[in-house]
Short mmCIF file of C-alpha atoms and ligand atoms in Angstrom, two decimals:
data_model
loop_
_atom_site.label_atom_id
_atom_site.label_comp_id
_atom_site.label_asym_id
_atom_site.label_seq_id
_atom_site.Cartn_x
_atom_site.Cartn_y
_atom_site.Cartn_z
CA MET N 26 102.27 116.86 101.78
CA GLY N 27 106.02 115.89 101.56
CA SER N 28 108.78 115.14 99.75
CA PRO N 29 108.66 111.83 97.60
CA GLY N 30 109.55 109.30 100.06
CA ALA N 31 108.56 110.91 103.25
CA GLY N 32 106.50 108.56 104.07
CA LYS N 33 102.88 109.95 103.69
CA GLY N 34 101.42 106.57 102.25
CA THR N 35 102.78 105.18 105.71
CA LEU N 36 101.29 107.56 108.11
CA ALA N 37 98.28 107.32 106.34
CA ALA N 38 97.68 103.92 106.70
CA ASN N 39 99.08 104.39 110.02
CA LEU N 40 96.17 106.87 110.72
CA ARG N 41 93.62 104.47 109.35
CA THR N 42 92.11 103.90 113.19
CA LEU N 43 90.41 107.16 112.81
CA ASN N 44 87.98 105.96 110.05
CA ALA N 45 88.47 108.63 107.56
CA GLU N 46 88.38 107.94 103.45
CA HIS N 47 91.58 108.05 102.56
CA VAL N 48 92.92 108.42 98.85
CA SER N 49 96.42 108.65 97.51
CA SER N 50 96.83 110.21 94.19
CA GLY N 51 99.96 108.25 92.88
CA ASP N 52 97.44 105.12 93.92
CA LEU N 53 94.80 106.54 91.91
CA PHE N 54 97.03 106.86 88.90
CA ARG N 55 98.92 103.44 89.59
CA ARG N 56 95.58 101.96 89.32
CA GLU N 57 94.82 103.66 86.08
CA MET N 58 98.11 102.88 84.73
CA LYS N 59 97.60 98.84 85.31
CA ARG N 60 93.69 99.32 83.43
CA ASN N 61 96.08 100.36 80.44
CA THR N 62 93.32 103.38 79.60
CA PRO N 63 94.72 106.08 77.11
CA VAL N 64 94.95 108.19 80.26
CA GLY N 65 96.65 105.52 81.83
CA ILE N 66 99.40 105.46 79.27
CA ALA N 67 100.00 109.07 79.50
CA ILE N 68 100.56 108.94 83.20
CA ARG N 69 103.00 105.95 83.15
CA LYS N 70 105.42 108.24 80.73
CA THR N 71 104.90 111.34 83.04
CA MET N 72 105.72 109.22 86.19
CA LYS N 73 108.34 107.27 84.52
CA ARG N 74 110.00 110.31 84.02
CA GLY N 75 109.51 111.81 87.43
CA GLU N 76 107.59 114.77 86.34
CA LEU N 77 103.86 115.64 87.90
CA VAL N 78 101.06 114.18 86.05
CA PRO N 79 99.39 117.37 84.27
CA ASP N 80 96.85 118.95 86.25
CA HIS N 81 93.85 118.55 83.94
CA LEU N 82 94.28 114.63 84.47
CA THR N 83 95.06 114.72 88.11
CA LEU N 84 92.14 117.25 88.71
CA GLY N 85 89.90 114.86 86.58
CA LEU N 86 90.79 111.54 88.66
CA MET N 87 90.59 113.44 91.79
CA ARG N 88 87.28 114.88 91.16
CA LYS N 89 85.81 111.57 90.02
CA TRP N 90 86.68 110.07 93.37
CA PHE N 91 85.18 112.63 95.37
CA TRP N 92 82.17 113.42 93.44
CA GLY N 93 79.10 112.35 95.28
CA ARG N 94 81.48 110.67 98.17
CA LYS N 95 80.43 111.17 101.97
CA SER N 96 82.48 110.67 104.96
CA ALA N 97 81.18 110.85 108.15
CA ARG N 98 84.95 111.03 109.53
CA GLY N 99 86.42 113.04 106.97
CA PHE N 100 89.02 112.37 104.41
CA ILE N 101 92.98 112.08 104.64
CA LEU N 102 94.34 113.35 101.24
CA ASP N 103 97.87 111.76 100.39
CA GLY N 104 99.89 113.44 97.52
CA PHE N 105 97.13 116.08 96.73
CA PRO N 106 97.06 118.97 96.03
CA ARG N 107 100.84 119.25 94.27
CA THR N 108 100.39 122.30 92.94
CA ARG N 109 98.97 125.75 93.04
CA ILE N 110 96.35 125.17 90.43
CA GLN N 111 95.09 121.71 92.53
CA ALA N 112 95.27 123.91 95.60
CA VAL N 113 92.73 126.31 94.33
CA CYS N 114 90.89 124.08 93.21
CA PHE N 115 90.75 122.20 95.85
CA ASP N 116 89.63 125.13 97.75
CA GLU N 117 86.57 125.41 95.50
CA TRP N 118 85.53 122.02 96.07
CA MET N 119 85.60 121.88 99.55
CA GLU N 120 83.40 125.48 99.84
CA THR N 121 80.88 123.85 97.12
CA ARG N 122 80.79 120.62 99.16
CA GLY N 123 80.15 123.06 102.34
CA GLU N 124 83.32 121.15 103.94
CA VAL N 125 86.67 122.63 105.73
CA LEU N 126 90.13 121.47 105.46
CA THR N 127 91.22 121.33 109.26
CA ALA N 128 95.05 120.64 108.76
CA CYS N 129 97.73 120.57 106.40
CA VAL N 130 100.62 117.97 107.44
CA LEU N 131 103.91 118.37 105.83
CA LEU N 132 106.91 116.14 106.13
CA GLU N 133 110.08 116.71 105.74
CA LEU N 134 113.00 114.88 104.83
CA SER N 135 116.42 116.01 103.14
CA GLU N 136 117.51 115.05 99.35
CA SER N 137 120.41 112.96 100.51
CA GLU N 138 118.22 111.10 102.72
CA THR N 139 115.22 110.78 100.39
CA VAL N 140 117.45 109.24 97.33
CA LYS N 141 119.06 107.00 100.18
CA ARG N 142 115.55 105.53 101.00
CA LEU N 143 113.96 105.39 97.76
CA SER N 144 116.74 103.94 95.52
CA GLN N 145 116.55 101.05 97.94
CA ARG N 146 112.56 100.57 98.31
CA ARG N 147 111.29 97.44 96.91
CA ILE N 148 107.75 96.51 96.78
CA CYS N 149 105.25 93.63 96.74
CA PRO N 150 103.07 93.90 93.51
CA LYS N 151 100.76 91.90 95.15
CA ASP N 152 100.04 92.92 98.33
CA GLY N 153 101.76 96.17 98.52
CA THR N 154 104.23 95.40 101.31
CA VAL N 155 107.00 98.18 101.72
CA TYR N 156 110.83 96.74 101.92
CA HIS N 157 113.96 98.64 102.38
CA LEU N 158 117.20 96.52 101.08
CA ALA N 159 119.23 98.26 104.17
CA HIS N 160 116.75 98.65 107.27
CA ASN N 161 113.71 96.49 106.39
CA PRO N 162 114.79 93.33 104.01
CA PRO N 163 112.46 90.72 103.43
CA ARG N 164 113.51 87.59 105.03
CA CYS N 165 114.16 85.60 101.89
CA GLU N 166 116.19 87.52 99.26
CA GLY N 167 113.61 89.00 96.49
CA ARG N 168 110.55 87.79 97.96
CA CYS N 169 107.46 89.14 100.01
CA ASP N 170 107.80 87.76 103.87
CA SER N 171 103.59 87.62 103.50
CA CYS N 172 103.06 86.42 100.40
CA GLY N 173 106.16 85.24 98.48
CA SER N 174 105.50 87.02 95.44
CA THR N 175 108.80 88.54 93.25
CA LEU N 176 109.49 92.12 94.59
CA VAL N 177 109.79 94.86 92.30
CA GLN N 178 111.48 98.22 92.23
CA ARG N 179 108.81 101.31 91.37
CA GLU N 180 109.87 102.92 87.85
CA ASP N 181 110.52 106.10 89.39
CA ASP N 182 112.96 104.86 92.24
CA ILE N 183 115.76 105.04 90.59
CA GLU N 184 118.35 107.56 91.58
CA GLU N 185 118.41 110.23 88.52
CA VAL N 186 114.35 109.57 88.69
CA ILE N 187 114.36 110.57 92.25
CA ARG N 188 116.46 113.65 92.16
CA ARG N 189 114.28 115.02 89.46
CA ARG N 190 111.13 114.34 91.64
CA TYR N 191 112.92 116.14 94.56
CA ALA N 192 113.54 119.17 92.52
CA ILE N 193 109.74 119.23 90.96
CA TYR N 194 108.69 118.72 94.48
CA GLU N 195 110.68 122.00 95.77
CA ARG N 196 109.72 124.24 92.89
CA LEU N 197 105.87 123.59 92.76
CA THR N 198 105.03 121.85 95.70
CA ARG N 199 106.85 123.27 98.60
CA PRO N 200 105.74 126.70 98.04
CA LEU N 201 102.34 125.62 98.76
CA ALA N 202 102.89 125.24 102.33
CA ASP N 203 103.07 129.05 102.49
CA HIS N 204 99.14 129.14 101.31
CA TYR N 205 98.40 126.82 103.98
CA ALA N 206 100.52 128.40 106.54
CA ASN N 207 98.51 131.60 105.70
CA LEU N 208 95.51 129.58 106.77
CA GLY N 209 96.57 129.18 109.94
CA LEU N 210 96.58 125.02 108.95
CA LEU N 211 100.24 124.17 108.52
CA SER N 212 102.01 121.73 110.91
CA VAL N 213 105.57 120.80 109.83
CA PHE N 214 107.15 117.18 111.07
CA SER N 215 110.34 115.71 110.33
CA ALA N 216 110.23 112.73 108.29
CA GLU N 217 113.39 111.35 109.97
CA ILE N 218 111.88 110.18 113.13
CA PRO N 219 110.50 106.91 113.26
CA GLN N 220 107.39 106.36 111.75
CA GLU N 221 105.62 105.14 115.12
CA GLU N 222 106.90 108.12 116.89
CA LEU N 223 105.49 110.42 114.12
CA THR N 224 102.29 108.55 114.16
CA ALA N 225 102.42 109.24 117.75
CA ARG N 226 103.11 113.08 117.69
CA ILE N 227 100.17 113.52 114.95
CA PHE N 228 97.56 112.15 117.41
CA GLU N 229 98.87 114.22 119.74
CA THR N 230 99.18 117.50 118.12
CA PHE N 231 95.85 117.18 116.73
CA ASN N 232 94.12 115.78 119.79
CA LEU N 233 93.06 112.34 117.89
CA ALA N 234 91.70 109.45 119.53
CA PRO N 235 90.90 106.29 117.34
CA VAL N 236 87.42 105.51 116.63
CA PRO N 237 85.97 102.34 117.29
CA ARG N 238 84.53 100.63 114.34
P1 ADP H 10 106.24 110.12 95.94
O1 ADP H 10 105.20 111.05 96.81
O2 ADP H 10 106.98 109.20 96.51
O3 ADP H 10 106.78 110.51 94.52
P2 ADP H 10 103.27 109.10 95.00
O4 ADP H 10 102.71 107.47 94.77
O5 ADP H 10 102.87 109.99 96.00
O6 ADP H 10 104.96 108.82 95.55
O7 ADP H 10 103.21 109.84 93.84
C1 ADP H 10 104.02 109.09 92.83
C2 ADP H 10 104.07 110.16 91.09
O8 ADP H 10 102.53 110.38 90.70
C3 ADP H 10 104.39 111.48 91.18
O9 ADP H 10 105.82 111.61 91.04
C4 ADP H 10 103.54 112.11 89.82
O10 ADP H 10 104.38 111.76 88.66
C5 ADP H 10 102.35 111.57 90.25
N1 ADP H 10 101.49 112.18 91.04
C6 ADP H 10 101.12 112.00 92.65
N2 ADP H 10 100.12 112.74 93.11
C7 ADP H 10 100.17 113.65 92.26
C8 ADP H 10 99.33 115.02 92.26
N3 ADP H 10 98.63 115.52 92.96
N4 ADP H 10 99.61 115.85 90.90
C9 ADP H 10 100.23 115.62 89.89
N5 ADP H 10 100.92 114.21 89.84
C10 ADP H 10 101.27 113.52 90.89
#
């Protein structure tokens, strides 16, 4: 869990050496949008406004992803659950599957830092590389370093929408931290520390080690 732009996706990518199955609800939605299905079109409207995709659609897509999927090394869920209803359903799924949640990581970032990060974020639509105009600019303006594609700004990365996403996070998602704290599963980290250090701290906190493939 984490506020928008806290680096959930980057952290999940940095944990790939654990060989766990990674799923990002935001990525599932963006994939659905590209396919232009009726569900994809509905999702696009909601995401563009910076609002959460309705629970029934989120739960439908996530359930479809989970169904029948097994992973000896477990799962990393990035951006799900984000509402009370999603958390309750997820607890039920785990019970049905005979699996348990082992940790909930919350990445925290202030609103002003979130706006700074996201309004200057640019993304390569082809290979997904993420740039920041001030801190990590591409070598050649507007072009991806690795594939040369024209970089784009996510539709929901404009200031007004970022602020709405942050407010929704505080109202609907942040309170879930209590649910996981009560279960003794919550660990909170500042998302202001450099990514490599954050990844190292996560490995240390949970006593993790890379898994040979
Ligand atoms: P961020 O966390 O930076 O907002 P994500 O890629 O995780 O980026 O999510 C992008 C958007 O996708 C969210 O603003 C929201 O509209 C939608 N979304 C992602 N996960 C969920 C979820 N679990 N429930 C509802 N909407 C979601």
